[in-house]
Short mmCIF file of C-alpha atoms and ligand atoms in Angstrom, two decimals:
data_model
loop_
_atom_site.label_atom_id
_atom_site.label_comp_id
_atom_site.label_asym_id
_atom_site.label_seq_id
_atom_site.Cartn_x
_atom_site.Cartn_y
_atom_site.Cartn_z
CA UNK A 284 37.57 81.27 64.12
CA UNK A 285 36.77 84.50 66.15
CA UNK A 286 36.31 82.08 69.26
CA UNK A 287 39.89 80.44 68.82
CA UNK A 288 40.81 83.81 68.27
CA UNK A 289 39.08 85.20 71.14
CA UNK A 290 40.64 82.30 73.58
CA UNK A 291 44.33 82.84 72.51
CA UNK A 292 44.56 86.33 73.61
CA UNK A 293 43.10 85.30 76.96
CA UNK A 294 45.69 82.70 77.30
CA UNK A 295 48.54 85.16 76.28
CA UNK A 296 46.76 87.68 78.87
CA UNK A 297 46.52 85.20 81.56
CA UNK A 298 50.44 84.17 80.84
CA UNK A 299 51.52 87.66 81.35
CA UNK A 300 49.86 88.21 84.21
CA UNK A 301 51.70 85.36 85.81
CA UNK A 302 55.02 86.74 84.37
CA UNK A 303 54.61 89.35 86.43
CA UNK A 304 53.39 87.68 89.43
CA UNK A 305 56.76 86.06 89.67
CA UNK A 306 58.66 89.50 89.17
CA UNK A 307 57.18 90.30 92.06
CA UNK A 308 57.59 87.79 94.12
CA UNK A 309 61.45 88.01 93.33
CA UNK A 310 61.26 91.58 93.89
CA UNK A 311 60.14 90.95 97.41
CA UNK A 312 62.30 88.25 97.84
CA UNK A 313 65.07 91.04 97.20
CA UNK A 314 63.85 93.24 99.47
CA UNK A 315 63.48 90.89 102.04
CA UNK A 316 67.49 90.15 101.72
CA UNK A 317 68.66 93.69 102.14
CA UNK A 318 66.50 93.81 105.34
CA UNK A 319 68.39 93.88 108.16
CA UNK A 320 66.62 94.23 110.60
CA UNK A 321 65.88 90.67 111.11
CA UNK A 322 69.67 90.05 111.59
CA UNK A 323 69.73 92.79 114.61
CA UNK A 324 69.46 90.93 117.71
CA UNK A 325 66.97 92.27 120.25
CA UNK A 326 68.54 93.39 122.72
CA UNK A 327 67.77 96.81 124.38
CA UNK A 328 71.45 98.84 124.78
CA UNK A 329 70.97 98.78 128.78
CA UNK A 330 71.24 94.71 128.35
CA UNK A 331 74.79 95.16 126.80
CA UNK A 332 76.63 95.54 130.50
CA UNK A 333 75.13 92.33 131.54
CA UNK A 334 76.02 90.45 128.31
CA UNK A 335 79.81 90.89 128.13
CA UNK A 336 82.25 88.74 128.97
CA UNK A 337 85.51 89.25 130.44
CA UNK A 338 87.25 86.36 130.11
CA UNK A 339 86.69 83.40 127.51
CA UNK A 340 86.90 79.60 129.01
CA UNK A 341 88.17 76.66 127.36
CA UNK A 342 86.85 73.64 128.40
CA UNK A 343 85.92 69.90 127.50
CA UNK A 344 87.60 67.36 126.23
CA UNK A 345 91.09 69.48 126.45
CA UNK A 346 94.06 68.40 128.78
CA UNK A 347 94.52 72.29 129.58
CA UNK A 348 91.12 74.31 130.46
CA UNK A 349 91.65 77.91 129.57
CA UNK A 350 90.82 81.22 130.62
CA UNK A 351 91.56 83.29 127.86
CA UNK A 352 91.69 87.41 128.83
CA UNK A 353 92.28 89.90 126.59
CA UNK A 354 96.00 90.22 128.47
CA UNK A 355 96.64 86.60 127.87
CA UNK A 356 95.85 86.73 124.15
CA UNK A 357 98.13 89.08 123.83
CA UNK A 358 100.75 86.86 125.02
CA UNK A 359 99.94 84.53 122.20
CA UNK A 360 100.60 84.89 118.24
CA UNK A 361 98.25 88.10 117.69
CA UNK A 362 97.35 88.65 113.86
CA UNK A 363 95.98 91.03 112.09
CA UNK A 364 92.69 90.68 109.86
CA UNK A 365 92.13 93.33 107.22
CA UNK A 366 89.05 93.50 105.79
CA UNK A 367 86.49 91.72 107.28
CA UNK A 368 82.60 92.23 106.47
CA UNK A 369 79.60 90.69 108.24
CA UNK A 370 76.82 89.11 106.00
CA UNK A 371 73.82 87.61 107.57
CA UNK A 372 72.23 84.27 106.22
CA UNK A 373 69.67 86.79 104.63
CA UNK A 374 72.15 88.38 102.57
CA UNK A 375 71.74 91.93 104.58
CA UNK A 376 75.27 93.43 105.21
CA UNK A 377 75.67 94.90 107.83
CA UNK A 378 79.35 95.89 108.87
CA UNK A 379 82.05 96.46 106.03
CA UNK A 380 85.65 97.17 105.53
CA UNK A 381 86.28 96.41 109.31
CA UNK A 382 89.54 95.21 110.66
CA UNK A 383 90.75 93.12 113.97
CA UNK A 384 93.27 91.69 116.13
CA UNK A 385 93.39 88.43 117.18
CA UNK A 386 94.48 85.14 118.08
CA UNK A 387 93.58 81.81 115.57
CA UNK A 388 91.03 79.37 117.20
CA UNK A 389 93.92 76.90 116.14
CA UNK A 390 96.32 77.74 117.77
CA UNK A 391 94.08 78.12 121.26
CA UNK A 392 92.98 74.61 120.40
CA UNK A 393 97.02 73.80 120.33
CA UNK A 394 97.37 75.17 123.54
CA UNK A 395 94.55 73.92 125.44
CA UNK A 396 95.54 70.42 123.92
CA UNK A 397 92.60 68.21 122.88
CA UNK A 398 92.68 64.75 124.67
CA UNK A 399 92.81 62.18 121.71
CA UNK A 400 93.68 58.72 122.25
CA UNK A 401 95.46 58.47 119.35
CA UNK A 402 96.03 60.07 115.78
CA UNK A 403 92.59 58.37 114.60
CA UNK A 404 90.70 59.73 117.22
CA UNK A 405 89.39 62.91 115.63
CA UNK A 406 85.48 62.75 115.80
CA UNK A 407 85.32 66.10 118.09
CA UNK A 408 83.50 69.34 117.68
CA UNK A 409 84.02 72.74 119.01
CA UNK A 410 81.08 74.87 120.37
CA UNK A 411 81.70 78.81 120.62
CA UNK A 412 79.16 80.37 123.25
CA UNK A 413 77.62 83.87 123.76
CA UNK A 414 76.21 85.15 127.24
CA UNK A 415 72.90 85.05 125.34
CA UNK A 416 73.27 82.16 124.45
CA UNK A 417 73.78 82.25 120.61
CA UNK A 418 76.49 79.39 119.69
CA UNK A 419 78.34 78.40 116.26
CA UNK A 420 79.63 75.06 115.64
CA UNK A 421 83.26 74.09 114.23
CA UNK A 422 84.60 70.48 113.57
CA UNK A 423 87.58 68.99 114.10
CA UNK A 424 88.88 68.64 110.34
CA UNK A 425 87.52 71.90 109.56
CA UNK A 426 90.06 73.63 111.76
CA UNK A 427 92.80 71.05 111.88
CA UNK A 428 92.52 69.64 108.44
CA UNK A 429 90.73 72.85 106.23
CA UNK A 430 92.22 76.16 105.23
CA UNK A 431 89.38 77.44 107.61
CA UNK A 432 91.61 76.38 110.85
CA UNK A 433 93.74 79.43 109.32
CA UNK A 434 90.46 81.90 108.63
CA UNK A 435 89.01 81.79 112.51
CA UNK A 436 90.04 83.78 115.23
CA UNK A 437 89.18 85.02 118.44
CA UNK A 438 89.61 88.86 118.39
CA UNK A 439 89.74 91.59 121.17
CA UNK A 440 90.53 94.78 118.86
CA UNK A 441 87.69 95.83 116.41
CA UNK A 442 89.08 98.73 113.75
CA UNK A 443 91.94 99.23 116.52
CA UNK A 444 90.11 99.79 119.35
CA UNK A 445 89.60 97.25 122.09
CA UNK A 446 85.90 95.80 121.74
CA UNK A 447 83.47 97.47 124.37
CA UNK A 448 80.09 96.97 123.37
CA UNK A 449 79.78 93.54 121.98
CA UNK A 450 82.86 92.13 123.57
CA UNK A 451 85.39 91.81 125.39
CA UNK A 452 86.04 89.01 122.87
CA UNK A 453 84.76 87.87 119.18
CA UNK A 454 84.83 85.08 117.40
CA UNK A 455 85.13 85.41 113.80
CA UNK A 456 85.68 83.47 111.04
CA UNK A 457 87.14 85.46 107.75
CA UNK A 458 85.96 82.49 104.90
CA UNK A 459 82.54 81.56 105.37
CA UNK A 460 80.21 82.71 102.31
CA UNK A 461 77.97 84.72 104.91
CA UNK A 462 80.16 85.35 108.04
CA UNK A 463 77.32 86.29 110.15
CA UNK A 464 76.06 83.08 111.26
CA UNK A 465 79.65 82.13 112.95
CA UNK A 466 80.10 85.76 114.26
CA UNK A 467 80.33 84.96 117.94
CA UNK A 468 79.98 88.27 119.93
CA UNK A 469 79.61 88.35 123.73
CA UNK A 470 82.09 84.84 123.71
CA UNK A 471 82.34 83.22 126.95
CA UNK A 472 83.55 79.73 126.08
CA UNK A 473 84.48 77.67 123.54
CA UNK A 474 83.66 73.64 124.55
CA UNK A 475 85.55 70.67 123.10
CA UNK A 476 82.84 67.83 122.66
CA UNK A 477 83.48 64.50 121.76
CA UNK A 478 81.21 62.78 119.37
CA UNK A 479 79.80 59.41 121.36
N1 MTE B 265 76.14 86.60 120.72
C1 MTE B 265 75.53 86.79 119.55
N2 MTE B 265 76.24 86.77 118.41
C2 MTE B 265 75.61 86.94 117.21
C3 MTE B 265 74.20 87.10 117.12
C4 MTE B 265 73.48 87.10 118.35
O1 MTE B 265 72.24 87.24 118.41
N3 MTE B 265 74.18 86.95 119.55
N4 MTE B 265 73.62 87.28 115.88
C5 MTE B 265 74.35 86.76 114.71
C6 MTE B 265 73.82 87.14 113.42
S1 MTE B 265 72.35 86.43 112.96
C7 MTE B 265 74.50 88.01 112.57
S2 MTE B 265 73.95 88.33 111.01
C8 MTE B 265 75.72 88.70 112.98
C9 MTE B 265 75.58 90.21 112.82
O2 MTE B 265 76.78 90.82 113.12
P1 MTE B 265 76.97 92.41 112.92
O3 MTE B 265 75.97 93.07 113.81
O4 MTE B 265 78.37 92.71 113.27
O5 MTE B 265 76.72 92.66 111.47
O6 MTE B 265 76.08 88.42 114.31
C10 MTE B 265 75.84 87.08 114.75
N5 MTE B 265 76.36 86.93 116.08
MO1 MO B 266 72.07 86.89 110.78
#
């Protein structure tokens, strides 16, 4: 009897010490997520004048190729976006309550007219590029057949000042569950591809 005894309050011992194992492995986990510095790219501030881009190109598979400036976006249907907030993949948030000015991917895409053979020919994908090289990927029914053609934008004023640092131009996209991953900063092109 002792024995059994003995033996069940090492198994109840040995089950709460595993209980709180896993607290603290979701503790880390936490911590881990409202760690930001992982996000932060690592590039030193003198880098910043080599990385931005003053003009955006639109190329591929369009019948128009593009050279969007910040003066010719402003000849185009600007919009404002209140409210925007970056969240990396991590979960770390980083920028809040910002606003911007900008022009929808969409309507760029309008403009620079994609060359489909016909109404069925839709299997395209749209590349945004950085001067580091960073890139986010868009298809062709998310932006001409998904509320999220209305949500991204290329933008040129950050909080109502023109972007310095990280720009000339952003891309942004307002409706992604994290927004960081498709935050585009340094943009130099965005490149029509056609799926073979
Ligand atoms: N050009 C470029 N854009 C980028 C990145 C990058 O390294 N280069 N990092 C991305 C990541 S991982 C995140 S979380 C967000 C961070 O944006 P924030 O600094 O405005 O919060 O930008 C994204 N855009
Ligand atoms: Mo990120």
């Amino acid at each position: 009897m002792k024995i059994i005894k003995s033996i069940s309050i090492l198994c109840i011992f040995i089950l709460l010490l595993s209980c709180n194992q896993n607290n603290k492995t979701a503790e880390q986990k936490n911590s881990s997520a409202n760690d930001s510095s992982k996000c932060k790219d690592k590039h030193a501030d003198a880098d910043f004048d080599k990385l931005i881009s003053h003009s955006v190109k639109v190329f591929g598979e369009v019948e128009n190729v593009l050279e969007l400036t910040v003066d010719s976006l402003l000849k185009m249907n600007v919009k404002h976006i209140d409210r925007y907030m970056s969240v990396c993949q991590t979960g770390a948030t980083d920028s809040v309550n910002k606003t911007f000015e900008g022009v929808s991917l969409k309507d760029i895409l309008e403009k620079a007219k994609l060359k489909q053979l016909n109404h069925k020919d839709r299997a395209f994908y749209i590349v945004a590029n950085a001067s580091d090289n960073y890139k986010a990927v868009f298809s062709w029914g998310e932006i001409f057949n998904n509320v999220t053609g209305e949500n991204v934008y290329v933008v040129f004023k950050e909080n109502g000042e023109l972007i310095k640092e990280k720009g000339e131009m952003k891309l942004i996209v307002t409706n992604d569950l994290k927004t960081g991953p498709r935050h585009v900063y340094w943009l130099t092109g965005i490149d029509v591809v056609k799926v073979k």
